[in-house]
mmCIF file of C-alpha atoms and ligand atoms in Angstrom:
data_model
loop_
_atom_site.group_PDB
_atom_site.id
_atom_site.type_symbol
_atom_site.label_atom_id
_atom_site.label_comp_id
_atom_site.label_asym_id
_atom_site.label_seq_id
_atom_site.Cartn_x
_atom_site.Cartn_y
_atom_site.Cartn_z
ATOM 1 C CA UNK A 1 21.230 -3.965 -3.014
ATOM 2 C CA UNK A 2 21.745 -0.948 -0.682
ATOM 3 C CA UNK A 3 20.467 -0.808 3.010
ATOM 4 C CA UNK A 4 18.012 0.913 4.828
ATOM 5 C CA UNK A 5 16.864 0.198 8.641
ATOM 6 C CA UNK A 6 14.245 -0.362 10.818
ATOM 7 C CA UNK A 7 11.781 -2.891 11.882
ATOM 8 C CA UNK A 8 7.439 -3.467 11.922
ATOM 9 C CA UNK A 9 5.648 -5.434 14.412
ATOM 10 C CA UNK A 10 1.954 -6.395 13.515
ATOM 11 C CA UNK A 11 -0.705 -4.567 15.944
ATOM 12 C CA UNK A 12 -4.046 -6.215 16.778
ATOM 13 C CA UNK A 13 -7.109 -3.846 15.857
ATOM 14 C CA UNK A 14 -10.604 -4.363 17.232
ATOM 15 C CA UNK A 15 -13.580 -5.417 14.216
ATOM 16 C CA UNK A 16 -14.318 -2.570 12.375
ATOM 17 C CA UNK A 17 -17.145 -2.759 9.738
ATOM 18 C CA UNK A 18 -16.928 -1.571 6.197
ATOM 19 C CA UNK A 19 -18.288 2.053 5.961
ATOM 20 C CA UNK A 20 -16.882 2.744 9.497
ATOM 21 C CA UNK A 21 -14.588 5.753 7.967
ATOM 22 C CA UNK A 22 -14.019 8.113 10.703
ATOM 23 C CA UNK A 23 -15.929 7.273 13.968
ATOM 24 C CA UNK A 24 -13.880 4.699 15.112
ATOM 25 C CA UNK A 25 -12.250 4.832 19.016
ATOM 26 C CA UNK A 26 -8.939 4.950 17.887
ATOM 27 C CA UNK A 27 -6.714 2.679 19.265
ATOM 28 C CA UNK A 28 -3.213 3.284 20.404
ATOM 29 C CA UNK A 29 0.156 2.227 18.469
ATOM 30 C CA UNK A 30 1.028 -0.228 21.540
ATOM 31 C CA UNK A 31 2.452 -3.407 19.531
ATOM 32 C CA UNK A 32 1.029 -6.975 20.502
ATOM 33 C CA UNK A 33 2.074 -10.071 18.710
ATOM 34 C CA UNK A 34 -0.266 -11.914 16.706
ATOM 35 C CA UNK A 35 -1.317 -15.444 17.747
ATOM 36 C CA UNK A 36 -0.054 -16.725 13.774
ATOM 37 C CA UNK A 37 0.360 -20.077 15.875
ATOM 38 C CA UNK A 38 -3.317 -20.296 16.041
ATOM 39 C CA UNK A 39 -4.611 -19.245 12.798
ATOM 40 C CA UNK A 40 -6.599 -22.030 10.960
ATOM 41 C CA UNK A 41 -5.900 -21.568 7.232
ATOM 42 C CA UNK A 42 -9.330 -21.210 5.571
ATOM 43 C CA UNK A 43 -7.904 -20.238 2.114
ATOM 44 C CA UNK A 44 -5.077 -19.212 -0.227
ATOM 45 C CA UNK A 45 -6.168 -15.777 -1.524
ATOM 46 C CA UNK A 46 -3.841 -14.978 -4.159
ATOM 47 C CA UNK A 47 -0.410 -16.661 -5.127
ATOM 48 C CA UNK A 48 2.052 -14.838 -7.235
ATOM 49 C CA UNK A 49 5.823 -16.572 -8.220
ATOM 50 C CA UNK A 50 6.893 -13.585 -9.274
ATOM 51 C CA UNK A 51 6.570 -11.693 -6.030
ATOM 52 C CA UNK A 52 7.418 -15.023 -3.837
ATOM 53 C CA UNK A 53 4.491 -14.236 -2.078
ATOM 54 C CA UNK A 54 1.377 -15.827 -0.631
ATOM 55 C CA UNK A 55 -1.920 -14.230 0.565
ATOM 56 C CA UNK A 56 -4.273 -16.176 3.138
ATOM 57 C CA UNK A 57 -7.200 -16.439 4.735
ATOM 58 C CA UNK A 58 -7.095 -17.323 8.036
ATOM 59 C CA UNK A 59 -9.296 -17.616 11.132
ATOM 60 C CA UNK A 60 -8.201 -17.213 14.869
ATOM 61 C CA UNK A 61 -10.800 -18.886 17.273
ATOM 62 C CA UNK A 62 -11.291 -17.423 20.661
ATOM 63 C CA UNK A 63 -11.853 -18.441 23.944
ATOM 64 C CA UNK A 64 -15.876 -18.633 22.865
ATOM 65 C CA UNK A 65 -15.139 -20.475 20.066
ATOM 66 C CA UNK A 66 -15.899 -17.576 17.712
ATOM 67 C CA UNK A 67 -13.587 -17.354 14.323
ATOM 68 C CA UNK A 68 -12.752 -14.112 13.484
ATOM 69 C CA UNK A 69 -11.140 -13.048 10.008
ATOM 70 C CA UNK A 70 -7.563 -12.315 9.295
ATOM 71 C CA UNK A 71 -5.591 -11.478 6.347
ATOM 72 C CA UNK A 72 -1.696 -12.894 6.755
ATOM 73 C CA UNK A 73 0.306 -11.796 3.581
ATOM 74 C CA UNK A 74 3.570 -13.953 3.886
ATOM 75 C CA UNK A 75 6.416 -12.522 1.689
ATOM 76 C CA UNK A 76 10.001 -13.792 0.760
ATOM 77 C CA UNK A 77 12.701 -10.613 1.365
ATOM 78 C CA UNK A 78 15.117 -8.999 -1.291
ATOM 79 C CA UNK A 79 18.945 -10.038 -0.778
ATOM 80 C CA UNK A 80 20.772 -7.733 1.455
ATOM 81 C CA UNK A 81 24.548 -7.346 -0.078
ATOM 82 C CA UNK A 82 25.963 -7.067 3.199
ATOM 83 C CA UNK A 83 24.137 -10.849 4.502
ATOM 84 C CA UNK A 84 25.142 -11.984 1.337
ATOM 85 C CA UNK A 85 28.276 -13.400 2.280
ATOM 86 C CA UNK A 86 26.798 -14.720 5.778
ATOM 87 C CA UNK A 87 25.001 -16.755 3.751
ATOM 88 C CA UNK A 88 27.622 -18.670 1.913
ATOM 89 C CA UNK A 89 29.195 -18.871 4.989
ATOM 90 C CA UNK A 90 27.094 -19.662 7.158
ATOM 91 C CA UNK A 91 23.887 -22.070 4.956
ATOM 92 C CA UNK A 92 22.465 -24.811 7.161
ATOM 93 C CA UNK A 93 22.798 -27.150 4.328
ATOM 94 C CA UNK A 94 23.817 -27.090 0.398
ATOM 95 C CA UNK A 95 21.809 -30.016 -1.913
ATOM 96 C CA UNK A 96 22.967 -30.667 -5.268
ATOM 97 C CA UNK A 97 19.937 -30.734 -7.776
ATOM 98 C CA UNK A 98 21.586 -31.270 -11.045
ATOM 99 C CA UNK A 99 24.998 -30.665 -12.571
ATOM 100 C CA UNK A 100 25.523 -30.716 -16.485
ATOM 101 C CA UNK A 101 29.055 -30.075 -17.709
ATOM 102 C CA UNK A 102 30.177 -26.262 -16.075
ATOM 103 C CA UNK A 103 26.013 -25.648 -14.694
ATOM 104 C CA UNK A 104 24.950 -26.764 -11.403
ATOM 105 C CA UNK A 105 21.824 -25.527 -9.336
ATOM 106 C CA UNK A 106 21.324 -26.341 -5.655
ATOM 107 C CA UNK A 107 19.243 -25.964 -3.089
ATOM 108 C CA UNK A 108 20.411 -23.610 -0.204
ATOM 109 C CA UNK A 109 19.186 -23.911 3.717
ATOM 110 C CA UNK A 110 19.537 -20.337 4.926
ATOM 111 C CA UNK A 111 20.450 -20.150 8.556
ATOM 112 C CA UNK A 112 16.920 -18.802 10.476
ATOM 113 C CA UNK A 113 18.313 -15.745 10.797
ATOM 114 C CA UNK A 114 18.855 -15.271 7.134
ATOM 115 C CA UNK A 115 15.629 -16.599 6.505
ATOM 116 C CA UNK A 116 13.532 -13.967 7.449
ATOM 117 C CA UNK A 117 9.897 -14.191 5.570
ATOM 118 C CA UNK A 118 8.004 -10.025 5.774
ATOM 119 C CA UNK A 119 4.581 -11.192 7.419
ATOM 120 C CA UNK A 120 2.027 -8.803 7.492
ATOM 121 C CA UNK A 121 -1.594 -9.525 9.236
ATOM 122 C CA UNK A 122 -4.669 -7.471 9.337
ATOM 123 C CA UNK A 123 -6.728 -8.451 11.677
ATOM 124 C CA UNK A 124 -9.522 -8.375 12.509
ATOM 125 C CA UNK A 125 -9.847 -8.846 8.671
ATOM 126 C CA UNK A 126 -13.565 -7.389 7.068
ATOM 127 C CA UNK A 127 -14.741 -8.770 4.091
ATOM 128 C CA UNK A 128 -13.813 -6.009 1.656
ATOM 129 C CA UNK A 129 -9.488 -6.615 2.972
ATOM 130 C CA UNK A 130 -10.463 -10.559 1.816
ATOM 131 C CA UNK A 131 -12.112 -9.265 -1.370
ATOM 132 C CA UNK A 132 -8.513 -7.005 -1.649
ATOM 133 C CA UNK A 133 -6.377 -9.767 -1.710
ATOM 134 C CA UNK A 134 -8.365 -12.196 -3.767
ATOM 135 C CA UNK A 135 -7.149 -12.754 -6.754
ATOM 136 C CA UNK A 136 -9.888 -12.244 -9.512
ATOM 137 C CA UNK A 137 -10.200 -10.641 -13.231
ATOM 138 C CA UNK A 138 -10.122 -6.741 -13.568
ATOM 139 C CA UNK A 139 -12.314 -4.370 -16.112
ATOM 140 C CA UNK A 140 -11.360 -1.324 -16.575
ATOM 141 C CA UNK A 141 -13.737 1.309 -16.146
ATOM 142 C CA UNK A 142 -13.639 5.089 -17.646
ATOM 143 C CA UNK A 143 -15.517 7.376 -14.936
ATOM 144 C CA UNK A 144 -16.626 10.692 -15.744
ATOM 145 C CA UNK A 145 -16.941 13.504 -13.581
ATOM 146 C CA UNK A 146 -21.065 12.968 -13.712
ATOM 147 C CA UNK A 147 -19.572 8.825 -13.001
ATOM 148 C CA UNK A 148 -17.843 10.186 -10.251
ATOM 149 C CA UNK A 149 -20.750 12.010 -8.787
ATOM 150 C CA UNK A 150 -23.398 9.507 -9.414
ATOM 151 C CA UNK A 151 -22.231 6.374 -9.196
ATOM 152 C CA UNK A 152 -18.334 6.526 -7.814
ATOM 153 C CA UNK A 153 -19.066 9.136 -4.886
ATOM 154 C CA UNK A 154 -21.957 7.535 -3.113
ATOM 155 C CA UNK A 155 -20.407 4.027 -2.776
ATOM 156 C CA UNK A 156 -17.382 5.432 -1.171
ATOM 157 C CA UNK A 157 -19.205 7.493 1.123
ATOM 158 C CA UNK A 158 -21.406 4.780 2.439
ATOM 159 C CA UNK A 159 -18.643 1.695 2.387
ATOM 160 C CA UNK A 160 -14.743 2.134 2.056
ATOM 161 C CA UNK A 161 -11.732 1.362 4.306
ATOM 162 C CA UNK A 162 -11.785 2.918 7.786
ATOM 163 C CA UNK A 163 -8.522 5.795 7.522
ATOM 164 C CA UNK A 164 -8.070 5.070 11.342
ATOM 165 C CA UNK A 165 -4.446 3.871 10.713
ATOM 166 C CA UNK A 166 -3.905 7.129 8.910
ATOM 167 C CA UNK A 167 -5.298 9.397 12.070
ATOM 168 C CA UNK A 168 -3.214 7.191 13.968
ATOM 169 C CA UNK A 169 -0.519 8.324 12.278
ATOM 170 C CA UNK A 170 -1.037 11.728 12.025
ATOM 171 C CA UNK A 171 -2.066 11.879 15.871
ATOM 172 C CA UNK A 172 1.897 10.289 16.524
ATOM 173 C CA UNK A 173 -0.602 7.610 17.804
ATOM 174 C CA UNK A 174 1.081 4.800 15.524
ATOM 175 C CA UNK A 175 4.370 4.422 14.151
ATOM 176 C CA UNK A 176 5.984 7.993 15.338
ATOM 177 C CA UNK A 177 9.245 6.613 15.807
ATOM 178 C CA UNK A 178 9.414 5.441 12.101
ATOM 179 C CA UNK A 179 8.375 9.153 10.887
ATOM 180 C CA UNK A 180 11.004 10.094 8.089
ATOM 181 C CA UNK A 181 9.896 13.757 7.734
ATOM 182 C CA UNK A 182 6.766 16.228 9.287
ATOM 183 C CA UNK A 183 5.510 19.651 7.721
ATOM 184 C CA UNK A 184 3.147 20.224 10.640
ATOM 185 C CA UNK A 185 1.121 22.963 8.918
ATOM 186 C CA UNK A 186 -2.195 21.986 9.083
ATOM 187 C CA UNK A 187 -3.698 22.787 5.689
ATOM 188 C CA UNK A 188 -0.079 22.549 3.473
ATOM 189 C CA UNK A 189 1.431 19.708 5.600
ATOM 190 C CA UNK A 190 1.939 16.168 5.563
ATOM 191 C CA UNK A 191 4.015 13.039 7.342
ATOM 192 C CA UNK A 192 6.097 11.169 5.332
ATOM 193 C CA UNK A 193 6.387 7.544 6.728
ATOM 194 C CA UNK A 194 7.806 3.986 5.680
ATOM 195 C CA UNK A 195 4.604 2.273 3.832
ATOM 196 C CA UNK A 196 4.100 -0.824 5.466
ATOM 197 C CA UNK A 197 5.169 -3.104 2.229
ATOM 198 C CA UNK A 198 8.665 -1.747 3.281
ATOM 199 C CA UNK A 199 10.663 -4.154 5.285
ATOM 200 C CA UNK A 200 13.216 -0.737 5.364
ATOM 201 C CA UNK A 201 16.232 -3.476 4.797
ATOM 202 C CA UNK A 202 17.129 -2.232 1.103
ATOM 203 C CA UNK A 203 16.401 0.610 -0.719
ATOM 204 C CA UNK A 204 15.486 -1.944 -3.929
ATOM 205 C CA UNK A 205 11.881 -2.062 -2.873
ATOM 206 C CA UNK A 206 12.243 1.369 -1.135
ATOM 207 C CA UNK A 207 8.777 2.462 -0.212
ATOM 208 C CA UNK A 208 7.415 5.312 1.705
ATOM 209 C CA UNK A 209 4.030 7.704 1.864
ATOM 210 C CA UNK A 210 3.047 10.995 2.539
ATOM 211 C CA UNK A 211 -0.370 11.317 4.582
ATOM 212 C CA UNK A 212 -1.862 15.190 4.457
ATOM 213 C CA UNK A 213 -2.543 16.944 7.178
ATOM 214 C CA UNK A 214 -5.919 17.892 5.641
ATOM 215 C CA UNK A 215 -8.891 15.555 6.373
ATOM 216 C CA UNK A 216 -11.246 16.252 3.708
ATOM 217 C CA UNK A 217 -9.159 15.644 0.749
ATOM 218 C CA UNK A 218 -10.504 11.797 -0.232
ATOM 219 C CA UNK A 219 -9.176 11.215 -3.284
ATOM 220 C CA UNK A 220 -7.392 12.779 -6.936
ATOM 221 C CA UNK A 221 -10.406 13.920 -7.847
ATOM 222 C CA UNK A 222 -10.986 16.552 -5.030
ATOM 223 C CA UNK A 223 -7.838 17.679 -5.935
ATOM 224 C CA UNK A 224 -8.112 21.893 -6.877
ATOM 225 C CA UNK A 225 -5.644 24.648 -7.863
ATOM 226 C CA UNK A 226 -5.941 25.661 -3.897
ATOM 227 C CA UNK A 227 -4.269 22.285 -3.250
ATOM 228 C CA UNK A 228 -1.134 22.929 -5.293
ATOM 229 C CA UNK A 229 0.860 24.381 -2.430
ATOM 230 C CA UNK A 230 0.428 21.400 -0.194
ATOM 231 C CA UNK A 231 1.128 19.203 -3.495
ATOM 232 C CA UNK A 232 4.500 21.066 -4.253
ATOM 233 C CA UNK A 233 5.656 20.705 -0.386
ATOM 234 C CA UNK A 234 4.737 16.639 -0.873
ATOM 235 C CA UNK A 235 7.038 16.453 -3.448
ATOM 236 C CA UNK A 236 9.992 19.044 -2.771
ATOM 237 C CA UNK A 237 10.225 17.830 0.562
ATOM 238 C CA UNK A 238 9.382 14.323 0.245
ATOM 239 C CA UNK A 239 12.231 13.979 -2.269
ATOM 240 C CA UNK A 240 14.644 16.150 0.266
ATOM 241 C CA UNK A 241 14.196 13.920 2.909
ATOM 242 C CA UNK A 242 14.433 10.978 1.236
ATOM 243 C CA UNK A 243 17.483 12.048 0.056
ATOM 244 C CA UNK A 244 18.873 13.248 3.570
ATOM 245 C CA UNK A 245 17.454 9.963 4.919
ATOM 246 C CA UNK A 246 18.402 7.477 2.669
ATOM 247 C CA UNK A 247 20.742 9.127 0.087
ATOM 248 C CA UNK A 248 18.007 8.505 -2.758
ATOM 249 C CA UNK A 249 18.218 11.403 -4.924
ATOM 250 C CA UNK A 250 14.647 12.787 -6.599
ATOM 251 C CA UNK A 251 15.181 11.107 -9.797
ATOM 252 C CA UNK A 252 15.479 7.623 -8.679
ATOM 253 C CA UNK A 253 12.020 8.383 -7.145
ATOM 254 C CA UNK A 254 8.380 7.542 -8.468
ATOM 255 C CA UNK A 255 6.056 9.590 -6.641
ATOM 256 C CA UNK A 256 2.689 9.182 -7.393
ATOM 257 C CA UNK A 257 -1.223 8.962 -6.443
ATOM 258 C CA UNK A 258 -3.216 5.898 -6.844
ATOM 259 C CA UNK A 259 -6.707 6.845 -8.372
ATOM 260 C CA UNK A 260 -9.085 4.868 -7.113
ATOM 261 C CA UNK A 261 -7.050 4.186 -3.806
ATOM 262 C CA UNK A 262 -7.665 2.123 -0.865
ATOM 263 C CA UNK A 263 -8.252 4.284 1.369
ATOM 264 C CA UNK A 264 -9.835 7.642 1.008
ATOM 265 C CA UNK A 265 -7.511 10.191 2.971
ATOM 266 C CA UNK A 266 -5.378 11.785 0.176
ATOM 267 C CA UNK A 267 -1.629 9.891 0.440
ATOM 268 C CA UNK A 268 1.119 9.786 -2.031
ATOM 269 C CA UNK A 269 3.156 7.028 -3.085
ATOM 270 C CA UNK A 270 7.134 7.010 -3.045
ATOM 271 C CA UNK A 271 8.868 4.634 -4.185
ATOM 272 C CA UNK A 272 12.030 3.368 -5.801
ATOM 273 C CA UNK A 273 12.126 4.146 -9.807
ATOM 274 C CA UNK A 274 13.554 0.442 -10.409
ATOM 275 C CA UNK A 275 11.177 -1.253 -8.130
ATOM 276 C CA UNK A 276 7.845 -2.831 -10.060
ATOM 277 C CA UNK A 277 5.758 -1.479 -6.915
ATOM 278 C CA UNK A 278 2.147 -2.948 -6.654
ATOM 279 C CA UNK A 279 -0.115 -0.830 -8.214
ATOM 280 C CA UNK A 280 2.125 1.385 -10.355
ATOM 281 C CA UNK A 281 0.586 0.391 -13.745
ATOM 282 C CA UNK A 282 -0.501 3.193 -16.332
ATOM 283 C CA UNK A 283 -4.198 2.529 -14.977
ATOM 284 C CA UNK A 284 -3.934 3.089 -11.435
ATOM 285 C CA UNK A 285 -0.751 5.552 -10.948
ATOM 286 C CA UNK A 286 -0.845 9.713 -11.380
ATOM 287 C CA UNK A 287 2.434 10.984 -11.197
ATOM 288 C CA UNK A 288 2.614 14.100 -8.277
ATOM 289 C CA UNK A 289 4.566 16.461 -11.108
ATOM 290 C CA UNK A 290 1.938 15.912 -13.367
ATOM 291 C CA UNK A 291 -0.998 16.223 -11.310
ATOM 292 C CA UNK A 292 0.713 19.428 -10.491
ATOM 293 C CA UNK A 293 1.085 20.661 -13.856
ATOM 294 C CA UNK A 294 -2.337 19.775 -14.899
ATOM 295 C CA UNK A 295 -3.928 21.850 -12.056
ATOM 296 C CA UNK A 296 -1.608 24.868 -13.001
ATOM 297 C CA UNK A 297 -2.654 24.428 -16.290
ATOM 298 C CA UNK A 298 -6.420 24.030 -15.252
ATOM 299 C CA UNK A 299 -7.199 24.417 -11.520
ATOM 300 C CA UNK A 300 -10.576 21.876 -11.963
ATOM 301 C CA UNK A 301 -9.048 19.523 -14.334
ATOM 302 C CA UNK A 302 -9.954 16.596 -12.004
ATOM 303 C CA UNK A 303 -13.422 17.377 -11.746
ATOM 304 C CA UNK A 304 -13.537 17.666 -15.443
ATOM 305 C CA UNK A 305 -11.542 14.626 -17.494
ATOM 306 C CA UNK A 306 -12.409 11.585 -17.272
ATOM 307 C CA UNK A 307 -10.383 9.045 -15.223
ATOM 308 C CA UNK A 308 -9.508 5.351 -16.278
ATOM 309 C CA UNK A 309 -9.046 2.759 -13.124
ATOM 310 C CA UNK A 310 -9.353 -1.027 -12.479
ATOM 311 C CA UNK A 311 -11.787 -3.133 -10.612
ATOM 312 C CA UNK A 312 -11.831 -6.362 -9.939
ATOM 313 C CA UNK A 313 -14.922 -8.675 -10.934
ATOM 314 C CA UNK A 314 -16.595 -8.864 -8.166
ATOM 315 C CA UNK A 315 -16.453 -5.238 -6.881
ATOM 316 C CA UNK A 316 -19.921 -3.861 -5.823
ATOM 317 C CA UNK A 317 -18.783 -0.269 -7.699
ATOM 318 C CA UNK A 318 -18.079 -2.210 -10.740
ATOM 319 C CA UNK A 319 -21.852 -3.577 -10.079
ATOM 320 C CA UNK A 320 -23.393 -0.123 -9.965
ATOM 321 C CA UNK A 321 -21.113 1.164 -13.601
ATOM 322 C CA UNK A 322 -22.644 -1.776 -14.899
ATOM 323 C CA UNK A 323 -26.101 -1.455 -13.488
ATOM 324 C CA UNK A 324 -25.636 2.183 -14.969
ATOM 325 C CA UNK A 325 -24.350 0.952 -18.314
ATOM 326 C CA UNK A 326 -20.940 2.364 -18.231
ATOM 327 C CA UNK A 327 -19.062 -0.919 -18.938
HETATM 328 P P1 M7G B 1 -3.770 3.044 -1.493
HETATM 329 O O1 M7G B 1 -3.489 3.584 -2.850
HETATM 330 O O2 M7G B 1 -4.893 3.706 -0.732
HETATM 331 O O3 M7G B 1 -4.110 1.519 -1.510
HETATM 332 O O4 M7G B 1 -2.424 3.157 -0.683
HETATM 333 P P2 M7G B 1 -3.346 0.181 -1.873
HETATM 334 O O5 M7G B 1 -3.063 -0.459 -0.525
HETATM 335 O O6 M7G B 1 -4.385 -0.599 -2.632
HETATM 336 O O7 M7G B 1 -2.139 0.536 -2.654
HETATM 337 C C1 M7G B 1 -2.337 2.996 0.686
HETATM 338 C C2 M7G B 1 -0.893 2.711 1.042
HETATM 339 O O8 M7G B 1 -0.774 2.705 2.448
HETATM 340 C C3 M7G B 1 -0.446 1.335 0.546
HETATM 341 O O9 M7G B 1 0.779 1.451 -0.132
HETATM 342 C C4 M7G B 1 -0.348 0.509 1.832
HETATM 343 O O10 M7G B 1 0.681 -0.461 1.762
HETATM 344 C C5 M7G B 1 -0.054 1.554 2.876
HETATM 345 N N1 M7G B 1 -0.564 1.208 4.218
HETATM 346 C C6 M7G B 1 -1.765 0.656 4.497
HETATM 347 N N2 M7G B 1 -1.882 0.528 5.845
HETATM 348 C C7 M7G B 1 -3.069 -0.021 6.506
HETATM 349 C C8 M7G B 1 -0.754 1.015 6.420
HETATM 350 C C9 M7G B 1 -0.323 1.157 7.787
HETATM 351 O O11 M7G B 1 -1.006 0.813 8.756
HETATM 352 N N3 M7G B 1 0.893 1.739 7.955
HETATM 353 C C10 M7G B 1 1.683 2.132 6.907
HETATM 354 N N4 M7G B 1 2.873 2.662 7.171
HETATM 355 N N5 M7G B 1 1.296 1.995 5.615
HETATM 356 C C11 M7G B 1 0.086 1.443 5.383
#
């Protein structure tokens, strides 16, 4: 339980439609607060105990009685040592449950300011964020470089996640003040940022990415012997400034690519070594030293071996490997 700092604040974005990937007006970084009071709860997305955290569907109607989509992720906090004590101190209430000889459990009422529950909200919401956070069955699927030309490449280019945030980013047109570290070079530089899963209160769920400079790079599997000097600045100076910033050394650090990711600007993925991070499972996570190594080895390996990823049932890409008899 060690202590970071810093704050989010949920921004409104206009609708965007799936496929929009680089056109979009972008919009500034200004903060609004969302209207959570008047979200009608349509459904519960996805559930998970384990994660003490709750996914919904919501809908906010406007003036013209129009409902439009939002995702609201509602998420219970790690423990910060320091409000630890506060809390004994300082509960609203203390309710004994059950007592058996030298065990007891009760049930603790957390002052509100003790309470605090990480909300994030995307809204407007399109269809493929609801599909994201449903929870449904996953296949795994072994793509080919032909895969990835035929059948992978074309569905991203004609529908994936608009990278606006990202430009924002990059464009110190969102979230500048939380930038942790900037290489500015253009081709061989990147921003290093808090990911938004972060609530930056402890460094047990520490989480943070690194957004290239480059625009064309969408994914692993562009990913050449030219780009292995902007890969070994991600990582030597990602794990420097983590370390200046937060006193995380290197090797308490896994810092990896997601492959197939969300969105389609090349970002990698820092986070704490003891910290189960969402999508850091053997099928989905590339670790940056060894996607290094591999294209010093072999400067096309990525366009050669096949790739192993997870999609959930009803996925249109897992339609098309199906309609193509890969699975
Ligand atoms: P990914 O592998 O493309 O997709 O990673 P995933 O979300 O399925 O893991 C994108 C990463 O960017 C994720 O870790 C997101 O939590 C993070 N992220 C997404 N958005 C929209 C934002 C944002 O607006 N700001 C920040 N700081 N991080 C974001």
């Amino acid at each position: 339980m060690r202590s970071a700092g810093g704050a989010m604040a949920a921004r409104p974005k206009r609708k965007r439609e799936e496929g929009e990937e680089t056109g979009a007006a972008p919009h500034d970084g200004a903060a609004a607060p969302f209207p959570l009071a008047e979200l009608s709860l349509r459904r519960v997305l996805r559930e998970s105990a384990r994660d003490k955290a709750v996914f919904l569907h919501g809908q906010v109607t406007s003036a013209s009685g129009e409902g439009t989509d939002a995702v609201v992720i509602l998420e219970k906090t790690p423990f910060q040592e320091e409000k630890v004590v506060d809390l004994l101190k300082k509960h609203t209430k203390l309710e004994l449950q059950m007592s058996n000889d030298i065990y007891s459990t009760y049930h603790l009422y957390p002052p509100p300011e003790l309470s605090e529950i990480k909300t994030t909200v995307v809204y407007p919401a399109t269809e493929k964020h609801l599909q994201k956070y449903l929870r449904q069955e996953v296949h795994l699927v072994r793509e080919t470089w032909e895969d990835y030309e035929n059948i992978t490449l074309p569905f991203i280019q004609s529908q994936s996640f608009s990278v606006q945030w990202v430009y924002n980013i990059l464009e110190k047109k969102a979230e500048a003040d939380r930038i942790i570290h900037e290489n500015p070079d253009p081709s061989n530089g990147f921003v290093l940022v808090p990911d938004f899963k972060w609530n930056q209160n402890q460094l047990d769920d520490l989480y943070l990415i690194a957004l290239v400079h480059r625009r064309e790079i969408k994914s692993l599997r562009d990913l050449t012997g030219e780009h292995l000097p902007l890969l070994r600045n991600v990582l030597r100076e990602g794990k420097e400034a983590v370390a200046k910033r937060f006193g995380v050394p290197g090797s308490r650090l896994r810092i990896y690519l997601h492959y197939q990711p969300s969105y389609y600007h090349l970002h990698v993925h820092f986070t704490a070594v003891g910290y189960d991070a969402p999508g850091s499972s053997v099928e989905r996570a590339h670790l940056l030293a060894d996607v290094i190594d591999n294209l010093a080895l072999d400067p096309t390996y990525y366009q050669k071996r096949a790739l192993t990823f997870a999609l959930r049932a009803d996925e249109p890409l897992l339609k098309k490997f199906q309609e193509a008899g890969r699975v």
